[in-house]
Coordinates of C-alpha atoms in Angstrom, one line a residue:
M187 CA 18.9 -42.7 -55.9
D188 CA 18.0 -40.6 -59.0
L189 CA 18.7 -36.9 -59.6
E190 CA 15.3 -35.7 -58.7
D191 CA 15.5 -37.3 -55.3
E192 CA 18.8 -35.7 -54.6
E193 CA 17.5 -32.3 -55.5
E194 CA 14.5 -32.7 -53.2
E195 CA 16.8 -33.6 -50.3
D196 CA 19.0 -30.6 -50.9
L197 CA 15.9 -28.4 -50.9
V198 CA 14.7 -29.9 -47.6
D199 CA 18.1 -29.3 -46.0
M200 CA 18.1 -25.7 -47.2
D201 CA 14.7 -25.1 -45.7
D202 CA 15.7 -26.6 -42.3
S203 CA 18.8 -24.4 -42.3
D204 CA 16.8 -21.2 -43.0
E205 CA 14.4 -22.1 -40.1
D206 CA 17.3 -22.6 -37.7
D207 CA 18.7 -19.2 -38.7
E208 CA 15.3 -17.6 -38.1
D209 CA 15.0 -19.2 -34.7
D210 CA 18.5 -18.0 -33.7
E211 CA 17.6 -14.4 -34.8
D212 CA 14.3 -14.6 -32.8
D213 CA 16.2 -15.7 -29.7
E214 CA 18.7 -12.8 -30.2
D215 CA 15.9 -10.3 -30.6
S216 CA 14.1 -11.6 -27.5
E217 CA 17.3 -11.3 -25.5
E218 CA 17.9 -7.8 -26.7
D219 CA 14.3 -6.8 -25.8
Q220 CA 14.7 -8.2 -22.3
V221 CA 18.0 -6.3 -21.8
G222 CA 16.4 -3.1 -23.1
M223 CA 13.5 -3.5 -20.7
S224 CA 15.7 -4.2 -17.8
S225 CA 17.8 -1.1 -18.6
A226 CA 14.7 1.0 -18.8
V227 CA 13.5 -0.2 -15.4
T228 CA 16.8 0.1 -13.6
G229 CA 18.2 3.1 -15.3
G230 CA 14.9 5.0 -15.7
G231 CA 13.8 5.2 -12.1
K232 CA 15.1 8.7 -11.4
S233 CA 13.8 10.1 -14.8
F234 CA 10.4 8.6 -14.1
V235 CA 10.2 10.3 -10.7
S236 CA 11.4 13.6 -12.3
Q237 CA 8.8 13.2 -15.1
L238 CA 6.0 12.6 -12.5
R239 CA 7.1 15.7 -10.6
E240 CA 7.0 17.8 -13.8
D241 CA 3.6 16.4 -14.6
L242 CA 2.3 17.3 -11.1
Q243 CA 3.5 20.9 -11.6
K244 CA 1.3 21.1 -14.6
S245 CA -1.6 19.1 -13.0
P246 CA -1.3 19.5 -9.2
F247 CA -4.8 18.1 -8.6
D248 CA -4.4 14.9 -10.5
T249 CA -4.9 12.1 -8.0
Q250 CA -3.5 9.4 -10.3
L251 CA -0.2 11.3 -10.7
H252 CA 0.1 11.7 -6.9
A253 CA -0.6 8.0 -6.4
A254 CA 2.0 7.0 -9.0
L255 CA 4.6 9.2 -7.4
L256 CA 3.9 7.9 -3.9
G257 CA 4.1 4.3 -5.2
V258 CA 7.5 4.8 -6.8
L259 CA 8.9 6.6 -3.8
R260 CA 7.6 3.9 -1.5
D261 CA 9.1 1.1 -3.6
N262 CA 12.4 3.0 -3.5
A263 CA 12.1 3.3 0.3
D264 CA 12.9 7.0 0.1
L265 CA 11.1 7.8 3.3
D266 CA 11.9 11.5 3.6
K267 CA 10.8 12.3 0.1
L268 CA 7.9 10.0 0.5
R269 CA 6.7 11.8 3.6
S270 CA 7.0 15.2 1.9
A271 CA 5.2 13.8 -1.2
R272 CA 2.4 12.4 0.9
Q273 CA 1.9 15.7 2.7
A274 CA 1.8 17.6 -0.6
A275 CA -0.7 15.1 -2.1
A276 CA -3.0 15.3 1.0
S277 CA -3.1 19.0 0.6
K278 CA -4.1 18.9 -3.0
V279 CA -6.3 15.8 -3.5
A280 CA -8.6 13.4 -1.7
L281 CA -6.3 10.4 -1.0
P282 CA -8.1 7.1 -1.1
E283 CA -8.3 4.8 1.9
S284 CA -5.5 2.5 0.7
L285 CA -3.0 5.3 0.5
W286 CA -3.9 6.6 3.9
L287 CA -3.5 3.1 5.4
E288 CA -0.1 2.7 3.8
W289 CA 0.9 6.1 5.2
L290 CA -0.3 5.2 8.7
Q291 CA 1.4 1.8 8.7
D292 CA 4.7 3.2 7.5
E293 CA 4.7 6.0 10.2
A294 CA 3.7 3.5 12.9
R295 CA 6.6 1.3 12.1
L296 CA 9.0 4.2 12.5
A297 CA 7.4 5.9 15.5
G298 CA 8.5 5.5 19.1
N299 CA 6.6 6.3 22.2
E300 CA 7.7 10.0 22.0
D301 CA 6.1 10.2 18.5
F302 CA 2.6 9.3 19.7
E303 CA 1.2 12.8 19.4
E304 CA 2.4 13.2 15.8
L305 CA 1.0 9.8 14.9
E306 CA -2.3 10.8 16.5
K307 CA -2.4 14.0 14.5
L308 CA -1.9 11.9 11.3
H309 CA -4.7 9.5 12.3
K310 CA -7.0 12.4 12.9
S311 CA -6.2 13.9 9.5
A312 CA -6.8 10.5 7.9
C313 CA -10.2 10.1 9.6
A314 CA -11.3 13.6 8.8
A315 CA -10.3 13.4 5.1
C316 CA -11.5 9.8 4.5
P317 CA -13.9 8.7 7.2
T318 CA -14.0 4.9 6.6
A319 CA -14.3 2.1 9.1
Q320 CA -10.8 0.8 8.4
L321 CA -9.2 4.2 9.1
W322 CA -11.2 4.8 12.3
L323 CA -10.4 1.3 13.5
A324 CA -6.7 1.9 12.8
R325 CA -6.9 4.8 15.1
C326 CA -8.8 2.9 17.8
N327 CA -6.4 0.0 17.6
M328 CA -3.5 2.4 17.9
Y329 CA -4.9 3.4 21.3
R330 CA -5.7 -0.2 22.3
E331 CA -2.2 -1.3 21.6
R332 CA -0.5 1.6 23.4
K333 CA 1.1 0.5 26.6
G334 CA -0.4 2.2 29.7
E335 CA -3.4 3.5 27.9
V336 CA -6.4 3.8 30.2
P337 CA -9.7 2.3 29.0
S338 CA -11.5 5.6 29.2
Q339 CA -9.3 7.1 26.5
V340 CA -9.7 4.2 24.2
R341 CA -13.5 4.3 24.8
A342 CA -13.5 8.0 23.9
V343 CA -12.0 7.3 20.5
Y344 CA -14.6 4.6 19.8
E345 CA -17.3 7.0 20.8
E346 CA -15.9 9.5 18.4
A347 CA -15.9 6.9 15.6
I348 CA -19.5 5.9 16.4
T349 CA -20.6 9.5 16.3
V350 CA -19.1 10.0 12.8
I351 CA -19.8 6.7 11.0
G352 CA -21.9 4.6 13.5
M353 CA -25.0 4.9 11.4
H354 CA -23.3 4.1 8.1
P355 CA -24.9 0.9 6.7
T356 CA -21.6 -1.0 6.1
D357 CA -18.9 0.9 8.0
G358 CA -21.0 1.4 11.1
P359 CA -21.4 -2.3 12.0
E360 CA -17.6 -2.9 11.7
V361 CA -16.9 -0.2 14.3
W362 CA -19.7 -1.3 16.6
A363 CA -18.4 -4.9 16.5
D364 CA -14.8 -3.8 17.3
Y365 CA -16.1 -1.6 20.1
R366 CA -18.1 -4.5 21.5
D367 CA -15.0 -6.7 21.4
F368 CA -13.1 -4.1 23.3
E369 CA -15.7 -3.8 26.0
E370 CA -16.1 -7.6 26.3
G371 CA -12.3 -7.8 26.7
L372 CA -12.5 -5.4 29.6
L373 CA -15.3 -7.3 31.3
A374 CA -13.4 -10.6 30.9
A375 CA -10.2 -9.1 32.3
A376 CA -12.2 -7.6 35.2
G377 CA -13.8 -11.0 35.9
E378 CA -10.4 -12.7 36.0
K379 CA -9.1 -10.1 38.3
E380 CA -12.1 -10.5 40.7
K381 CA -11.7 -14.3 40.7
A382 CA -8.0 -13.9 41.5
Q383 CA -8.8 -11.6 44.4
Q384 CA -11.5 -14.0 45.7
A385 CA -9.0 -16.9 45.5
Q386 CA -6.6 -15.0 47.7

């Protein structure tokens, strides 16, 4: 091997060594970035909520800020603060259907039989503020699923829903279909009961 070949090999080895060093540095930088991001997420939760509250004091009618705060509090499962924040948001802005549905679902999971009136008030507020098929059907289903509820009371809620959105081109048919399902269920149950009585 001559001198030129040896010099070329040395240069190749040096280049490979530099590339390895750069790869190691990139890996270290990536790890540091991940640690920094993780710290920001875990350690910045409280400051983020505080910042959102400060922003809402400056812009109390900003729907996106209210939605962001509700999302963080719900993720943190801070139910008392979440309930207060929801009430404050509902008094300031028009909450979208999705936020109302989350609110209704969360309260329904926590409610007992003695809380039905409060839950009904919340459903009424939701239907008045955001009259959509999904919210009205949530209220109707609440009555349908309640033990001991007489059909006439359930029917009255459906009739109220039909009065409000029964003529809506998209929401109306959903409510009518659910109402029809309810009535057909009553007829089927009555038929089974009559058959049982005749069999006796």
